[in-house]
Amino acid sequence: VTKQLGEPFRERGQYSIVSIEPGRLFSTFKLWQRPGAGKELVEEIKTQPAPTPAMQELLRQLVAAVRAEPGLLGYYLADEPEINNARSAYLEAMYKAMQKLDPYHPVMITNDTLDGIVTHGARACDILNPDPYSPDWDYVPNFLKRCHEVGGPDKAIMLTLWHSST
């Protein structure tokens, strides 16, 4: 993992966001190579109120491997969790765990609904990454306005770039 962060940063000044999504950790730690291992970790975001000790150990290992890398921008906690059956309590608990493991790098979540920003975003990250979809000319500006209202001055907002071209 550190080679993927370190080399692009040293060669081109590129930063990386490391995914800590349970499904991605399944691949990061090659749990798929161990028959029957890790599948419960992928699903716990939908069933548990907080990360299990096994998940916390994976987070600890990953953070220990990358937190000192100069190319680390932050961590990606969830992609549209409100439409993927993620439990908001789980996300909040995972965010608190990450704040203890690495208080110096921000945690991000992508939401594609206004309700999701409230229920699955603002309390579980440092950076809101809204991903609003609509051809209506005023939808994206109104979505961002709502992000600012919900997040207040404590949350940064990082908008997916493709919205500027629509």
Short mmCIF file of C-alpha atoms in Angstrom, two decimals:
data_model
loop_
_atom_site.label_atom_id
_atom_site.label_comp_id
_atom_site.label_asym_id
_atom_site.label_seq_id
_atom_site.Cartn_x
_atom_site.Cartn_y
_atom_site.Cartn_z
CA VAL A 1 0.00 0.00 0.00
CA THR A 2 2.72 2.49 0.86
CA LYS A 3 4.39 2.07 -2.54
CA GLN A 4 1.12 3.12 -4.22
CA LEU A 5 1.01 6.25 -2.04
CA GLY A 6 4.69 7.09 -1.84
CA GLU A 7 5.91 6.79 -5.41
CA PRO A 8 3.24 8.95 -7.15
CA PHE A 9 3.70 11.60 -4.47
CA ARG A 10 7.48 11.65 -4.75
CA GLU A 11 7.49 11.48 -8.56
CA ARG A 12 4.59 13.81 -9.40
CA GLY A 13 3.31 15.36 -6.15
CA GLN A 14 0.08 13.35 -6.31
CA TYR A 15 -1.96 12.70 -3.19
CA SER A 16 -4.14 9.65 -2.56
CA ILE A 17 -7.30 8.99 -0.62
CA VAL A 18 -7.26 5.54 0.96
CA SER A 19 -10.54 3.66 1.12
CA ILE A 20 -11.52 2.21 4.48
CA GLU A 21 -14.87 0.94 3.23
CA PRO A 22 -15.46 -2.57 4.63
CA GLY A 23 -15.91 -3.99 1.13
CA ARG A 24 -12.63 -2.47 -0.03
CA LEU A 25 -10.79 -3.77 3.04
CA PHE A 26 -11.92 -7.24 1.96
CA SER A 27 -9.78 -6.73 -1.15
CA THR A 28 -6.98 -4.73 0.48
CA PHE A 29 -6.26 -7.52 2.93
CA LYS A 30 -6.92 -10.22 0.29
CA LEU A 31 -9.53 -11.85 2.49
CA TRP A 32 -11.03 -13.32 -0.68
CA GLN A 33 -8.01 -15.65 -0.79
CA ARG A 34 -9.12 -17.28 2.47
CA PRO A 35 -12.30 -19.29 1.82
CA GLY A 36 -15.03 -18.29 4.21
CA ALA A 37 -12.97 -15.50 5.80
CA GLY A 38 -14.00 -11.89 5.89
CA LYS A 39 -17.43 -12.00 4.27
CA GLU A 40 -19.00 -11.02 7.58
CA LEU A 41 -16.75 -7.95 7.62
CA VAL A 42 -18.17 -6.76 4.30
CA GLU A 43 -21.72 -7.01 5.64
CA GLU A 44 -21.20 -5.64 9.15
CA ILE A 45 -21.71 -2.05 7.96
CA LYS A 46 -25.34 -3.10 7.31
CA THR A 47 -25.90 -5.11 10.48
CA GLN A 48 -23.72 -3.87 13.34
CA PRO A 49 -23.96 -0.65 15.38
CA ALA A 50 -20.16 -0.26 15.33
CA PRO A 51 -17.07 -1.88 13.81
CA THR A 52 -16.32 -5.29 15.29
CA PRO A 53 -12.93 -5.98 16.89
CA ALA A 54 -11.87 -7.74 13.67
CA MET A 55 -12.72 -4.63 11.62
CA GLN A 56 -11.00 -2.37 14.12
CA GLU A 57 -7.86 -4.49 13.78
CA LEU A 58 -7.91 -4.13 9.98
CA LEU A 59 -8.32 -0.37 10.35
CA ARG A 60 -5.44 -0.26 12.82
CA GLN A 61 -3.18 -2.19 10.43
CA LEU A 62 -4.09 -0.07 7.42
CA VAL A 63 -3.67 3.24 9.23
CA ALA A 64 -0.33 2.12 10.69
CA ALA A 65 0.86 1.35 7.14
CA VAL A 66 -0.17 4.66 5.53
CA ARG A 67 -0.53 7.47 8.07
CA ALA A 68 3.11 8.61 7.79
CA GLU A 69 3.09 8.66 3.98
CA PRO A 70 3.46 12.20 2.63
CA GLY A 71 1.10 11.35 -0.24
CA LEU A 72 -1.85 10.51 2.03
CA LEU A 73 -4.63 13.05 1.65
CA GLY A 74 -7.17 11.23 3.83
CA TYR A 75 -9.53 8.27 4.13
CA TYR A 76 -12.69 7.39 2.23
CA LEU A 77 -15.30 5.89 4.55
CA ALA A 78 -18.33 5.27 2.35
CA ASP A 79 -19.78 5.73 -1.11
CA GLU A 80 -23.46 6.68 -1.04
CA PRO A 81 -24.11 4.78 2.21
CA GLU A 82 -27.71 5.96 2.42
CA ILE A 83 -28.67 3.94 -0.67
CA ASN A 84 -26.45 0.96 0.18
CA ASN A 85 -28.11 0.00 3.48
CA ALA A 86 -25.25 1.19 5.66
CA ARG A 87 -26.13 1.91 9.27
CA SER A 88 -25.49 5.52 10.24
CA ALA A 89 -24.49 4.49 13.77
CA TYR A 90 -21.82 2.21 12.28
CA LEU A 91 -20.42 5.03 10.15
CA GLU A 92 -20.30 7.38 13.13
CA ALA A 93 -18.52 4.77 15.26
CA MET A 94 -16.03 4.06 12.48
CA TYR A 95 -15.37 7.79 12.10
CA LYS A 96 -14.67 8.09 15.84
CA ALA A 97 -12.31 5.12 15.63
CA MET A 98 -10.47 6.79 12.74
CA GLN A 99 -10.17 10.05 14.67
CA LYS A 100 -8.30 8.12 17.36
CA LEU A 101 -6.16 6.13 14.90
CA ASP A 102 -5.18 9.12 12.76
CA PRO A 103 -6.40 12.53 13.93
CA TYR A 104 -4.26 14.29 11.31
CA HIS A 105 -5.96 13.11 8.12
CA PRO A 106 -9.59 13.77 7.22
CA VAL A 107 -12.31 11.21 6.61
CA MET A 108 -14.62 11.64 3.59
CA ILE A 109 -18.06 10.32 2.64
CA THR A 110 -19.89 10.63 -0.68
CA ASN A 111 -23.65 11.17 -0.48
CA ASP A 112 -26.01 11.42 -3.41
CA THR A 113 -29.13 12.46 -1.51
CA LEU A 114 -29.93 15.41 0.69
CA ASP A 115 -31.35 13.09 3.34
CA GLY A 116 -28.16 11.06 3.23
CA ILE A 117 -26.05 14.08 4.10
CA VAL A 118 -28.11 14.44 7.26
CA THR A 119 -28.45 10.76 8.17
CA HIS A 120 -25.22 9.23 6.81
CA GLY A 121 -22.79 12.06 6.20
CA ALA A 122 -22.36 15.07 8.41
CA ARG A 123 -21.84 13.19 11.69
CA ALA A 124 -19.47 10.62 10.23
CA CYS A 125 -16.83 12.58 8.33
CA ASP A 126 -14.69 15.68 8.07
CA ILE A 127 -15.33 16.26 4.37
CA LEU A 128 -18.71 15.92 2.68
CA ASN A 129 -18.40 14.83 -0.93
CA PRO A 130 -21.84 15.43 -2.43
CA ASP A 131 -22.65 13.62 -5.63
CA PRO A 132 -25.96 15.12 -6.76
CA TYR A 133 -27.55 13.87 -9.96
CA SER A 134 -30.04 15.98 -11.89
CA PRO A 135 -30.27 17.83 -15.20
CA ASP A 136 -32.13 20.70 -13.47
CA TRP A 137 -29.96 23.82 -13.60
CA ASP A 138 -30.59 24.75 -9.96
CA TYR A 139 -30.30 21.27 -8.41
CA VAL A 140 -26.53 21.19 -7.81
CA PRO A 141 -26.34 24.72 -6.32
CA ASN A 142 -29.28 23.95 -4.03
CA PHE A 143 -27.70 20.64 -3.04
CA LEU A 144 -24.47 22.43 -2.12
CA LYS A 145 -26.39 25.04 -0.17
CA ARG A 146 -27.96 22.24 1.86
CA CYS A 147 -24.52 20.70 2.45
CA HIS A 148 -23.35 24.01 3.91
CA GLU A 149 -26.45 24.25 6.10
CA VAL A 150 -26.08 20.72 7.46
CA GLY A 151 -22.29 20.66 7.73
CA GLY A 152 -21.91 24.15 9.09
CA PRO A 153 -18.46 25.64 9.49
CA ASP A 154 -16.97 22.37 10.76
CA LYS A 155 -17.29 20.38 7.52
CA ALA A 156 -15.38 20.86 4.32
CA ILE A 157 -17.11 20.14 1.02
CA MET A 158 -15.45 18.50 -1.95
CA LEU A 159 -17.66 18.28 -5.04
CA THR A 160 -17.10 15.67 -7.72
CA LEU A 161 -15.69 17.53 -10.72
CA TRP A 162 -18.06 16.20 -13.36
CA HIS A 163 -20.83 18.50 -12.06
CA SER A 164 -19.05 21.54 -13.43
CA SER A 165 -19.47 20.23 -16.97
CA THR A 166 -23.23 19.59 -16.91
#
